[in-house]
């Protein structure tokens, strides 16, 4: 009699026991600049009409520098290696930079959907989203491109209309000012300084609307190195992080997931000093961050030597979303 009741007792115990933490859903978000990732057929066409390095492409919307044409034509083995690292990263959502579009991205992310900015140029920002995850591609964040002089931001809404809704922004900001203050007279720093207040406005809009949000991608700047006030005596932006992380309005307080983490180069032959790729969480989304879940996926030394991978590698974090 007792033995026959064991299954019933077990079922009742399961129903009456409190929900376990496993009931929550873990979502991994990451950022990865894939360095001029272009589908092979398109790459060959662009290589035939390449532009000398640092020369203006003129009125041509789609072009690649000749040094890229000579050095970065990827073989099937190169794409297979990148796909292997994408599987190892195992992220649910990856913010992408320097990707031509869906045809190129699908060579690396086979089981994903995609959202990309609609800029005509070869380098676009976007997202790879694991199939099955509800999402909506947002409108391009065109203002960030300074009239398409630089790259647009790509917006993604994950779990739209759900209590788990997230708003993500993939960015690739102006290169050439990685550690200098924004008021440095160099042209690259001046361009970056134009982008930062625009980015801050987007952050403030999300916070004011009470959204959970994140900015992911290649900021081309060490956000953890800046010191001093946000602006100089003339009112010009100076400290990137202080400018965007001002906690005004409420909810605009930010968390850089790399803060407190040891910097790790992508490959043995690199000698960079700090992160310029970042995952930055808004205050409400930071509440869902899984402790000690910082992700930095690096390349095997042999792959780095033999395969054409990318000069950046992924950075990410895990989030615990309610069911």
PDB file of C-alpha atoms in Angstrom:
ATOM      1  CA  UNK A   1       0.000   0.000   0.000  1.00  0.00           C
ATOM      2  CA  UNK A   2       2.699   2.479   1.037  1.00  0.00           C
ATOM      3  CA  UNK A   3       4.853   1.593  -1.988  1.00  0.00           C
ATOM      4  CA  UNK A   4       1.932   2.206  -4.337  1.00  0.00           C
ATOM      5  CA  UNK A   5       1.436   5.720  -2.909  1.00  0.00           C
ATOM      6  CA  UNK A   6       5.060   6.819  -3.419  1.00  0.00           C
ATOM      7  CA  UNK A   7       4.513   8.377  -6.888  1.00  0.00           C
ATOM      8  CA  UNK A   8       1.518  10.354  -5.573  1.00  0.00           C
ATOM      9  CA  UNK A   9       3.495  11.595  -2.560  1.00  0.00           C
ATOM     10  CA  UNK A  10       6.385  12.668  -4.797  1.00  0.00           C
ATOM     11  CA  UNK A  11       4.028  14.561  -7.111  1.00  0.00           C
ATOM     12  CA  UNK A  12       2.377  16.388  -4.196  1.00  0.00           C
ATOM     13  CA  UNK A  13       5.767  17.325  -2.753  1.00  0.00           C
ATOM     14  CA  UNK A  14       6.845  18.778  -6.082  1.00  0.00           C
ATOM     15  CA  UNK A  15       3.666  20.825  -6.389  1.00  0.00           C
ATOM     16  CA  UNK A  16       3.872  22.171  -2.848  1.00  0.00           C
ATOM     17  CA  UNK A  17       7.598  22.970  -2.827  1.00  0.00           C
ATOM     18  CA  UNK A  18       8.620  26.618  -3.481  1.00  0.00           C
ATOM     19  CA  UNK A  19       9.764  27.549  -6.978  1.00  0.00           C
ATOM     20  CA  UNK A  20      13.480  26.993  -7.440  1.00  0.00           C
ATOM     21  CA  UNK A  21      15.911  29.577  -8.852  1.00  0.00           C
ATOM     22  CA  UNK A  22      16.141  27.327 -11.919  1.00  0.00           C
ATOM     23  CA  UNK A  23      12.695  28.622 -12.873  1.00  0.00           C
ATOM     24  CA  UNK A  24      14.347  31.870 -13.947  1.00  0.00           C
ATOM     25  CA  UNK A  25      15.703  32.201 -17.466  1.00  0.00           C
ATOM     26  CA  UNK A  26      19.329  33.068 -18.161  1.00  0.00           C
ATOM     27  CA  UNK A  27      20.001  35.250 -21.184  1.00  0.00           C
ATOM     28  CA  UNK A  28      23.558  35.843 -22.354  1.00  0.00           C
ATOM     29  CA  UNK A  29      24.182  39.110 -24.194  1.00  0.00           C
ATOM     30  CA  UNK A  30      27.510  39.898 -25.847  1.00  0.00           C
ATOM     31  CA  UNK A  31      29.303  42.258 -28.225  1.00  0.00           C
ATOM     32  CA  UNK A  32      31.674  41.293 -31.034  1.00  0.00           C
ATOM     33  CA  UNK A  33      33.393  43.430 -33.666  1.00  0.00           C
ATOM     34  CA  UNK A  34      34.071  41.027 -36.543  1.00  0.00           C
ATOM     35  CA  UNK A  35      36.485  43.246 -38.516  1.00  0.00           C
ATOM     36  CA  UNK A  36      35.251  43.797 -42.073  1.00  0.00           C
ATOM     37  CA  UNK A  37      33.078  40.678 -42.147  1.00  0.00           C
ATOM     38  CA  UNK A  38      31.805  40.433 -45.717  1.00  0.00           C
ATOM     39  CA  UNK A  39      30.371  37.455 -47.625  1.00  0.00           C
ATOM     40  CA  UNK A  40      33.066  36.002 -49.962  1.00  0.00           C
ATOM     41  CA  UNK A  41      31.342  36.807 -53.269  1.00  0.00           C
ATOM     42  CA  UNK A  42      30.686  40.400 -52.259  1.00  0.00           C
ATOM     43  CA  UNK A  43      34.213  40.758 -50.870  1.00  0.00           C
ATOM     44  CA  UNK A  44      35.757  39.774 -54.212  1.00  0.00           C
ATOM     45  CA  UNK A  45      33.667  42.342 -56.073  1.00  0.00           C
ATOM     46  CA  UNK A  46      34.631  45.079 -53.626  1.00  0.00           C
ATOM     47  CA  UNK A  47      38.296  44.059 -53.744  1.00  0.00           C
ATOM     48  CA  UNK A  48      38.375  44.625 -57.508  1.00  0.00           C
ATOM     49  CA  UNK A  49      37.527  48.292 -56.983  1.00  0.00           C
ATOM     50  CA  UNK A  50      39.272  48.900 -53.651  1.00  0.00           C
ATOM     51  CA  UNK A  51      40.291  52.361 -52.470  1.00  0.00           C
ATOM     52  CA  UNK A  52      43.856  53.175 -51.343  1.00  0.00           C
ATOM     53  CA  UNK A  53      44.195  53.234 -47.579  1.00  0.00           C
ATOM     54  CA  UNK A  54      43.159  56.578 -46.021  1.00  0.00           C
ATOM     55  CA  UNK A  55      41.883  57.813 -49.400  1.00  0.00           C
ATOM     56  CA  UNK A  56      38.351  59.124 -49.746  1.00  0.00           C
ATOM     57  CA  UNK A  57      35.936  56.799 -51.592  1.00  0.00           C
ATOM     58  CA  UNK A  58      34.304  59.886 -53.070  1.00  0.00           C
ATOM     59  CA  UNK A  59      30.638  59.375 -53.878  1.00  0.00           C
ATOM     60  CA  UNK A  60      30.860  55.583 -53.661  1.00  0.00           C
ATOM     61  CA  UNK A  61      28.731  54.235 -50.822  1.00  0.00           C
ATOM     62  CA  UNK A  62      30.246  50.757 -50.808  1.00  0.00           C
ATOM     63  CA  UNK A  63      34.006  50.286 -50.863  1.00  0.00           C
ATOM     64  CA  UNK A  64      36.830  48.705 -48.905  1.00  0.00           C
ATOM     65  CA  UNK A  65      40.428  49.893 -48.449  1.00  0.00           C
ATOM     66  CA  UNK A  66      43.003  48.071 -50.566  1.00  0.00           C
ATOM     67  CA  UNK A  67      44.901  46.867 -47.488  1.00  0.00           C
ATOM     68  CA  UNK A  68      41.689  45.151 -46.319  1.00  0.00           C
ATOM     69  CA  UNK A  69      41.251  43.638 -49.786  1.00  0.00           C
ATOM     70  CA  UNK A  70      44.790  42.227 -49.614  1.00  0.00           C
ATOM     71  CA  UNK A  71      44.788  41.048 -45.994  1.00  0.00           C
ATOM     72  CA  UNK A  72      41.258  40.063 -44.999  1.00  0.00           C
ATOM     73  CA  UNK A  73      39.782  37.861 -47.715  1.00  0.00           C
ATOM     74  CA  UNK A  74      38.449  34.999 -45.601  1.00  0.00           C
ATOM     75  CA  UNK A  75      38.438  31.380 -46.694  1.00  0.00           C
ATOM     76  CA  UNK A  76      35.880  28.714 -45.798  1.00  0.00           C
ATOM     77  CA  UNK A  77      38.232  27.612 -43.005  1.00  0.00           C
ATOM     78  CA  UNK A  78      38.338  31.142 -41.609  1.00  0.00           C
ATOM     79  CA  UNK A  79      34.546  31.340 -41.476  1.00  0.00           C
ATOM     80  CA  UNK A  80      34.404  27.883 -39.896  1.00  0.00           C
ATOM     81  CA  UNK A  81      36.793  29.029 -37.179  1.00  0.00           C
ATOM     82  CA  UNK A  82      34.675  32.107 -36.468  1.00  0.00           C
ATOM     83  CA  UNK A  83      31.562  29.934 -36.359  1.00  0.00           C
ATOM     84  CA  UNK A  84      33.282  27.667 -33.841  1.00  0.00           C
ATOM     85  CA  UNK A  85      33.991  30.633 -31.572  1.00  0.00           C
ATOM     86  CA  UNK A  86      30.392  31.820 -31.944  1.00  0.00           C
ATOM     87  CA  UNK A  87      29.209  28.419 -30.722  1.00  0.00           C
ATOM     88  CA  UNK A  88      31.680  28.547 -27.852  1.00  0.00           C
ATOM     89  CA  UNK A  89      30.417  32.003 -26.892  1.00  0.00           C
ATOM     90  CA  UNK A  90      26.906  30.514 -26.758  1.00  0.00           C
ATOM     91  CA  UNK A  91      25.240  33.918 -26.480  1.00  0.00           C
ATOM     92  CA  UNK A  92      21.532  34.425 -26.997  1.00  0.00           C
ATOM     93  CA  UNK A  93      21.972  37.938 -28.381  1.00  0.00           C
ATOM     94  CA  UNK A  94      25.199  39.279 -29.896  1.00  0.00           C
ATOM     95  CA  UNK A  95      25.642  42.945 -30.786  1.00  0.00           C
ATOM     96  CA  UNK A  96      27.718  42.986 -33.976  1.00  0.00           C
ATOM     97  CA  UNK A  97      30.010  45.595 -35.503  1.00  0.00           C
ATOM     98  CA  UNK A  98      31.834  45.806 -38.850  1.00  0.00           C
ATOM     99  CA  UNK A  99      29.482  43.304 -40.495  1.00  0.00           C
ATOM    100  CA  UNK A 100      28.196  43.909 -44.025  1.00  0.00           C
ATOM    101  CA  UNK A 101      24.800  42.368 -43.331  1.00  0.00           C
ATOM    102  CA  UNK A 102      22.823  39.154 -43.073  1.00  0.00           C
ATOM    103  CA  UNK A 103      24.711  37.185 -45.759  1.00  0.00           C
ATOM    104  CA  UNK A 104      28.009  37.716 -43.953  1.00  0.00           C
ATOM    105  CA  UNK A 105      26.614  37.202 -40.451  1.00  0.00           C
ATOM    106  CA  UNK A 106      24.962  33.916 -41.413  1.00  0.00           C
ATOM    107  CA  UNK A 107      28.394  32.486 -42.238  1.00  0.00           C
ATOM    108  CA  UNK A 108      29.212  32.760 -38.515  1.00  0.00           C
ATOM    109  CA  UNK A 109      25.813  32.485 -36.803  1.00  0.00           C
ATOM    110  CA  UNK A 110      23.911  29.626 -38.448  1.00  0.00           C
ATOM    111  CA  UNK A 111      20.966  29.356 -36.075  1.00  0.00           C
ATOM    112  CA  UNK A 112      20.148  33.011 -35.576  1.00  0.00           C
ATOM    113  CA  UNK A 113      17.905  35.775 -36.799  1.00  0.00           C
ATOM    114  CA  UNK A 114      19.380  39.184 -37.581  1.00  0.00           C
ATOM    115  CA  UNK A 115      18.752  42.900 -37.321  1.00  0.00           C
ATOM    116  CA  UNK A 116      21.120  45.338 -39.040  1.00  0.00           C
ATOM    117  CA  UNK A 117      21.368  49.064 -39.570  1.00  0.00           C
ATOM    118  CA  UNK A 118      20.317  50.116 -43.047  1.00  0.00           C
ATOM    119  CA  UNK A 119      23.362  52.191 -43.898  1.00  0.00           C
ATOM    120  CA  UNK A 120      24.593  51.590 -47.445  1.00  0.00           C
ATOM    121  CA  UNK A 121      28.219  51.250 -46.377  1.00  0.00           C
ATOM    122  CA  UNK A 122      29.983  47.939 -45.834  1.00  0.00           C
ATOM    123  CA  UNK A 123      30.453  48.317 -42.075  1.00  0.00           C
ATOM    124  CA  UNK A 124      27.158  48.003 -40.240  1.00  0.00           C
ATOM    125  CA  UNK A 125      26.071  47.492 -36.666  1.00  0.00           C
ATOM    126  CA  UNK A 126      23.441  44.926 -35.806  1.00  0.00           C
ATOM    127  CA  UNK A 127      22.436  41.890 -33.804  1.00  0.00           C
ATOM    128  CA  UNK A 128      22.424  38.119 -34.075  1.00  0.00           C
ATOM    129  CA  UNK A 129      19.488  36.704 -32.102  1.00  0.00           C
ATOM    130  CA  UNK A 130      19.154  33.017 -31.300  1.00  0.00           C
ATOM    131  CA  UNK A 131      16.138  31.598 -33.158  1.00  0.00           C
ATOM    132  CA  UNK A 132      13.062  31.308 -30.994  1.00  0.00           C
ATOM    133  CA  UNK A 133      13.709  34.441 -28.926  1.00  0.00           C
ATOM    134  CA  UNK A 134      10.893  36.963 -29.508  1.00  0.00           C
ATOM    135  CA  UNK A 135      12.267  40.256 -30.797  1.00  0.00           C
ATOM    136  CA  UNK A 136      11.639  43.280 -32.958  1.00  0.00           C
ATOM    137  CA  UNK A 137      14.192  45.219 -34.991  1.00  0.00           C
ATOM    138  CA  UNK A 138      14.071  48.896 -34.073  1.00  0.00           C
ATOM    139  CA  UNK A 139      14.661  51.919 -36.255  1.00  0.00           C
ATOM    140  CA  UNK A 140      18.262  52.898 -36.963  1.00  0.00           C
ATOM    141  CA  UNK A 141      19.736  55.314 -34.450  1.00  0.00           C
ATOM    142  CA  UNK A 142      20.734  57.648 -37.262  1.00  0.00           C
ATOM    143  CA  UNK A 143      21.663  60.660 -35.132  1.00  0.00           C
ATOM    144  CA  UNK A 144      24.662  58.754 -33.793  1.00  0.00           C
ATOM    145  CA  UNK A 145      26.096  58.622 -37.330  1.00  0.00           C
ATOM    146  CA  UNK A 146      26.474  62.421 -37.609  1.00  0.00           C
ATOM    147  CA  UNK A 147      24.706  62.493 -40.995  1.00  0.00           C
ATOM    148  CA  UNK A 148      26.204  59.111 -41.930  1.00  0.00           C
ATOM    149  CA  UNK A 149      29.778  60.342 -41.579  1.00  0.00           C
ATOM    150  CA  UNK A 150      30.290  57.494 -39.108  1.00  0.00           C
ATOM    151  CA  UNK A 151      28.295  54.395 -38.233  1.00  0.00           C
ATOM    152  CA  UNK A 152      24.694  54.272 -37.116  1.00  0.00           C
ATOM    153  CA  UNK A 153      23.438  52.567 -33.993  1.00  0.00           C
ATOM    154  CA  UNK A 154      21.222  49.495 -34.325  1.00  0.00           C
ATOM    155  CA  UNK A 155      18.300  49.031 -31.929  1.00  0.00           C
ATOM    156  CA  UNK A 156      16.808  45.715 -30.856  1.00  0.00           C
ATOM    157  CA  UNK A 157      13.808  45.066 -28.614  1.00  0.00           C
ATOM    158  CA  UNK A 158      13.902  41.607 -27.024  1.00  0.00           C
ATOM    159  CA  UNK A 159      10.686  40.112 -25.620  1.00  0.00           C
ATOM    160  CA  UNK A 160       8.623  43.085 -26.836  1.00  0.00           C
ATOM    161  CA  UNK A 161       5.501  43.732 -24.774  1.00  0.00           C
ATOM    162  CA  UNK A 162       6.610  41.228 -22.127  1.00  0.00           C
ATOM    163  CA  UNK A 163       7.697  41.819 -18.530  1.00  0.00           C
ATOM    164  CA  UNK A 164      11.143  40.674 -19.725  1.00  0.00           C
ATOM    165  CA  UNK A 165      11.359  43.376 -22.411  1.00  0.00           C
ATOM    166  CA  UNK A 166      14.873  44.708 -23.022  1.00  0.00           C
ATOM    167  CA  UNK A 167      15.981  47.483 -25.339  1.00  0.00           C
ATOM    168  CA  UNK A 168      19.501  47.015 -26.685  1.00  0.00           C
ATOM    169  CA  UNK A 169      21.687  49.382 -28.708  1.00  0.00           C
ATOM    170  CA  UNK A 170      24.639  48.153 -30.784  1.00  0.00           C
ATOM    171  CA  UNK A 171      27.249  50.866 -31.336  1.00  0.00           C
ATOM    172  CA  UNK A 172      30.514  51.341 -33.192  1.00  0.00           C
ATOM    173  CA  UNK A 173      31.823  54.770 -32.266  1.00  0.00           C
ATOM    174  CA  UNK A 174      34.599  56.799 -33.886  1.00  0.00           C
ATOM    175  CA  UNK A 175      38.046  55.246 -33.686  1.00  0.00           C
ATOM    176  CA  UNK A 176      41.294  57.054 -32.931  1.00  0.00           C
ATOM    177  CA  UNK A 177      40.676  58.394 -29.420  1.00  0.00           C
ATOM    178  CA  UNK A 178      40.960  55.358 -27.125  1.00  0.00           C
ATOM    179  CA  UNK A 179      42.377  56.976 -23.983  1.00  0.00           C
ATOM    180  CA  UNK A 180      42.591  60.707 -24.578  1.00  0.00           C
ATOM    181  CA  UNK A 181      40.012  63.098 -23.115  1.00  0.00           C
ATOM    182  CA  UNK A 182      37.199  64.065 -25.437  1.00  0.00           C
ATOM    183  CA  UNK A 183      38.333  67.698 -25.594  1.00  0.00           C
ATOM    184  CA  UNK A 184      41.665  66.693 -27.127  1.00  0.00           C
ATOM    185  CA  UNK A 185      42.162  68.727 -30.346  1.00  0.00           C
ATOM    186  CA  UNK A 186      42.687  65.652 -32.542  1.00  0.00           C
ATOM    187  CA  UNK A 187      39.963  65.308 -35.160  1.00  0.00           C
ATOM    188  CA  UNK A 188      39.037  61.761 -34.104  1.00  0.00           C
ATOM    189  CA  UNK A 189      38.499  62.897 -30.509  1.00  0.00           C
ATOM    190  CA  UNK A 190      36.405  65.821 -31.715  1.00  0.00           C
ATOM    191  CA  UNK A 191      34.197  63.471 -33.732  1.00  0.00           C
ATOM    192  CA  UNK A 192      33.802  61.109 -30.788  1.00  0.00           C
ATOM    193  CA  UNK A 193      32.960  64.107 -28.596  1.00  0.00           C
ATOM    194  CA  UNK A 194      30.106  64.935 -30.993  1.00  0.00           C
ATOM    195  CA  UNK A 195      28.697  61.424 -30.615  1.00  0.00           C
ATOM    196  CA  UNK A 196      28.801  61.204 -26.817  1.00  0.00           C
ATOM    197  CA  UNK A 197      26.035  63.737 -25.988  1.00  0.00           C
ATOM    198  CA  UNK A 198      23.841  62.058 -28.617  1.00  0.00           C
ATOM    199  CA  UNK A 199      24.423  58.705 -26.955  1.00  0.00           C
ATOM    200  CA  UNK A 200      23.649  60.245 -23.581  1.00  0.00           C
ATOM    201  CA  UNK A 201      20.320  61.541 -24.876  1.00  0.00           C
ATOM    202  CA  UNK A 202      19.368  58.010 -25.951  1.00  0.00           C
ATOM    203  CA  UNK A 203      20.299  56.718 -22.490  1.00  0.00           C
ATOM    204  CA  UNK A 204      18.257  59.445 -20.801  1.00  0.00           C
ATOM    205  CA  UNK A 205      15.236  58.668 -22.997  1.00  0.00           C
ATOM    206  CA  UNK A 206      15.331  54.989 -22.038  1.00  0.00           C
ATOM    207  CA  UNK A 207      15.742  55.773 -18.350  1.00  0.00           C
ATOM    208  CA  UNK A 208      12.940  58.361 -18.368  1.00  0.00           C
ATOM    209  CA  UNK A 209      10.635  55.783 -19.979  1.00  0.00           C
ATOM    210  CA  UNK A 210      11.459  53.273 -17.234  1.00  0.00           C
ATOM    211  CA  UNK A 211      12.961  50.748 -19.659  1.00  0.00           C
ATOM    212  CA  UNK A 212      15.550  48.063 -19.022  1.00  0.00           C
ATOM    213  CA  UNK A 213      18.304  48.795 -21.521  1.00  0.00           C
ATOM    214  CA  UNK A 214      21.919  48.196 -22.468  1.00  0.00           C
ATOM    215  CA  UNK A 215      24.480  49.626 -24.873  1.00  0.00           C
ATOM    216  CA  UNK A 216      26.845  47.055 -26.356  1.00  0.00           C
ATOM    217  CA  UNK A 217      29.663  47.251 -28.840  1.00  0.00           C
ATOM    218  CA  UNK A 218      32.873  48.910 -29.904  1.00  0.00           C
ATOM    219  CA  UNK A 219      33.055  52.247 -28.096  1.00  0.00           C
ATOM    220  CA  UNK A 220      36.650  52.735 -29.333  1.00  0.00           C
ATOM    221  CA  UNK A 221      37.360  54.275 -25.941  1.00  0.00           C
ATOM    222  CA  UNK A 222      38.490  53.026 -22.552  1.00  0.00           C
ATOM    223  CA  UNK A 223      35.484  53.974 -20.439  1.00  0.00           C
ATOM    224  CA  UNK A 224      37.232  52.861 -17.256  1.00  0.00           C
ATOM    225  CA  UNK A 225      40.246  55.170 -17.583  1.00  0.00           C
ATOM    226  CA  UNK A 226      38.641  58.600 -17.501  1.00  0.00           C
ATOM    227  CA  UNK A 227      38.978  60.840 -14.458  1.00  0.00           C
ATOM    228  CA  UNK A 228      37.649  64.231 -13.507  1.00  0.00           C
ATOM    229  CA  UNK A 229      34.422  66.028 -14.379  1.00  0.00           C
ATOM    230  CA  UNK A 230      32.247  65.276 -17.388  1.00  0.00           C
ATOM    231  CA  UNK A 231      32.956  68.651 -19.016  1.00  0.00           C
ATOM    232  CA  UNK A 232      35.754  71.186 -19.130  1.00  0.00           C
ATOM    233  CA  UNK A 233      35.524  74.849 -18.129  1.00  0.00           C
ATOM    234  CA  UNK A 234      34.204  75.744 -21.577  1.00  0.00           C
ATOM    235  CA  UNK A 235      31.338  73.252 -21.205  1.00  0.00           C
ATOM    236  CA  UNK A 236      32.765  70.793 -23.730  1.00  0.00           C
ATOM    237  CA  UNK A 237      32.574  67.017 -23.102  1.00  0.00           C
ATOM    238  CA  UNK A 238      35.824  65.750 -21.587  1.00  0.00           C
ATOM    239  CA  UNK A 239      35.250  62.544 -19.583  1.00  0.00           C
ATOM    240  CA  UNK A 240      33.226  60.022 -21.621  1.00  0.00           C
ATOM    241  CA  UNK A 241      32.013  57.873 -18.715  1.00  0.00           C
ATOM    242  CA  UNK A 242      31.165  60.808 -16.456  1.00  0.00           C
ATOM    243  CA  UNK A 243      29.199  62.379 -19.301  1.00  0.00           C
ATOM    244  CA  UNK A 244      26.908  59.382 -19.858  1.00  0.00           C
ATOM    245  CA  UNK A 245      26.791  58.022 -16.289  1.00  0.00           C
ATOM    246  CA  UNK A 246      25.272  60.989 -14.493  1.00  0.00           C
ATOM    247  CA  UNK A 247      22.248  59.210 -12.920  1.00  0.00           C
ATOM    248  CA  UNK A 248      20.004  61.962 -14.309  1.00  0.00           C
ATOM    249  CA  UNK A 249      17.178  61.177 -14.842  1.00  0.00           C
ATOM    250  CA  UNK A 250      16.529  58.444 -12.289  1.00  0.00           C
ATOM    251  CA  UNK A 251      17.491  55.119 -13.849  1.00  0.00           C
ATOM    252  CA  UNK A 252      20.271  56.621 -15.974  1.00  0.00           C
ATOM    253  CA  UNK A 253      22.883  55.269 -13.568  1.00  0.00           C
ATOM    254  CA  UNK A 254      25.026  52.832 -15.563  1.00  0.00           C
ATOM    255  CA  UNK A 255      27.038  49.682 -14.903  1.00  0.00           C
ATOM    256  CA  UNK A 256      30.024  48.692 -17.053  1.00  0.00           C
ATOM    257  CA  UNK A 257      30.257  44.907 -16.741  1.00  0.00           C
ATOM    258  CA  UNK A 258      34.049  45.033 -17.273  1.00  0.00           C
ATOM    259  CA  UNK A 259      34.610  47.174 -14.192  1.00  0.00           C
ATOM    260  CA  UNK A 260      36.883  45.320 -11.776  1.00  0.00           C
ATOM    261  CA  UNK A 261      37.776  42.695 -14.384  1.00  0.00           C
ATOM    262  CA  UNK A 262      41.329  41.981 -15.463  1.00  0.00           C
ATOM    263  CA  UNK A 263      41.977  42.995 -19.059  1.00  0.00           C
ATOM    264  CA  UNK A 264      42.708  40.061 -21.373  1.00  0.00           C
ATOM    265  CA  UNK A 265      43.968  40.442 -24.942  1.00  0.00           C
ATOM    266  CA  UNK A 266      42.189  38.498 -27.672  1.00  0.00           C
ATOM    267  CA  UNK A 267      45.302  36.672 -28.864  1.00  0.00           C
ATOM    268  CA  UNK A 268      48.888  36.100 -27.669  1.00  0.00           C
ATOM    269  CA  UNK A 269      50.338  38.513 -30.236  1.00  0.00           C
ATOM    270  CA  UNK A 270      48.248  41.480 -29.060  1.00  0.00           C
ATOM    271  CA  UNK A 271      49.527  44.010 -26.538  1.00  0.00           C
ATOM    272  CA  UNK A 272      46.565  46.284 -25.873  1.00  0.00           C
ATOM    273  CA  UNK A 273      46.112  47.650 -22.358  1.00  0.00           C
ATOM    274  CA  UNK A 274      42.391  48.013 -21.796  1.00  0.00           C
ATOM    275  CA  UNK A 275      38.893  47.293 -23.028  1.00  0.00           C
ATOM    276  CA  UNK A 276      37.376  49.456 -25.732  1.00  0.00           C
ATOM    277  CA  UNK A 277      34.522  47.002 -26.350  1.00  0.00           C
ATOM    278  CA  UNK A 278      31.926  47.311 -23.628  1.00  0.00           C
ATOM    279  CA  UNK A 279      28.600  46.049 -22.340  1.00  0.00           C
ATOM    280  CA  UNK A 280      26.947  48.855 -20.384  1.00  0.00           C
ATOM    281  CA  UNK A 281      23.746  48.147 -18.458  1.00  0.00           C
ATOM    282  CA  UNK A 282      21.139  50.629 -17.315  1.00  0.00           C
ATOM    283  CA  UNK A 283      20.310  50.566 -13.609  1.00  0.00           C
ATOM    284  CA  UNK A 284      17.102  48.534 -13.964  1.00  0.00           C
ATOM    285  CA  UNK A 285      18.692  45.919 -16.203  1.00  0.00           C
ATOM    286  CA  UNK A 286      21.740  45.702 -13.924  1.00  0.00           C
ATOM    287  CA  UNK A 287      19.383  44.309 -11.276  1.00  0.00           C
ATOM    288  CA  UNK A 288      19.139  41.178 -13.436  1.00  0.00           C
ATOM    289  CA  UNK A 289      22.888  40.704 -13.899  1.00  0.00           C
ATOM    290  CA  UNK A 290      24.118  37.281 -12.794  1.00  0.00           C
ATOM    291  CA  UNK A 291      27.016  37.787 -10.339  1.00  0.00           C
ATOM    292  CA  UNK A 292      30.466  36.796 -11.626  1.00  0.00           C
ATOM    293  CA  UNK A 293      29.129  36.107 -15.127  1.00  0.00           C
ATOM    294  CA  UNK A 294      31.494  38.393 -17.060  1.00  0.00           C
ATOM    295  CA  UNK A 295      32.507  36.746 -20.346  1.00  0.00           C
ATOM    296  CA  UNK A 296      35.693  37.336 -22.336  1.00  0.00           C
ATOM    297  CA  UNK A 297      36.208  34.772 -25.099  1.00  0.00           C
ATOM    298  CA  UNK A 298      39.742  34.794 -26.530  1.00  0.00           C
ATOM    299  CA  UNK A 299      41.291  33.100 -29.548  1.00  0.00           C
ATOM    300  CA  UNK A 300      43.539  30.083 -29.499  1.00  0.00           C
ATOM    301  CA  UNK A 301      47.120  31.051 -30.355  1.00  0.00           C
ATOM    302  CA  UNK A 302      47.296  28.735 -33.346  1.00  0.00           C
ATOM    303  CA  UNK A 303      43.979  29.992 -34.715  1.00  0.00           C
ATOM    304  CA  UNK A 304      45.174  33.571 -34.293  1.00  0.00           C
ATOM    305  CA  UNK A 305      48.242  32.800 -36.410  1.00  0.00           C
ATOM    306  CA  UNK A 306      46.673  30.603 -39.087  1.00  0.00           C
ATOM    307  CA  UNK A 307      43.128  31.931 -39.461  1.00  0.00           C
ATOM    308  CA  UNK A 308      41.744  35.357 -40.360  1.00  0.00           C
ATOM    309  CA  UNK A 309      39.550  35.919 -37.331  1.00  0.00           C
ATOM    310  CA  UNK A 310      39.108  39.506 -36.068  1.00  0.00           C
ATOM    311  CA  UNK A 311      41.137  42.069 -34.180  1.00  0.00           C
ATOM    312  CA  UNK A 312      38.403  42.134 -31.518  1.00  0.00           C
ATOM    313  CA  UNK A 313      36.911  39.231 -29.568  1.00  0.00           C
ATOM    314  CA  UNK A 314      33.638  38.862 -27.681  1.00  0.00           C
ATOM    315  CA  UNK A 315      32.746  40.376 -24.336  1.00  0.00           C
ATOM    316  CA  UNK A 316      29.495  39.589 -22.545  1.00  0.00           C
ATOM    317  CA  UNK A 317      27.441  38.995 -19.428  1.00  0.00           C
ATOM    318  CA  UNK A 318      24.581  36.788 -18.256  1.00  0.00           C
ATOM    319  CA  UNK A 319      21.204  38.137 -17.176  1.00  0.00           C
ATOM    320  CA  UNK A 320      18.615  36.323 -15.090  1.00  0.00           C
ATOM    321  CA  UNK A 321      15.172  37.110 -16.476  1.00  0.00           C
ATOM    322  CA  UNK A 322      11.904  36.276 -14.719  1.00  0.00           C
ATOM    323  CA  UNK A 323       9.662  33.684 -16.313  1.00  0.00           C
TER     324      UNK A 323
END
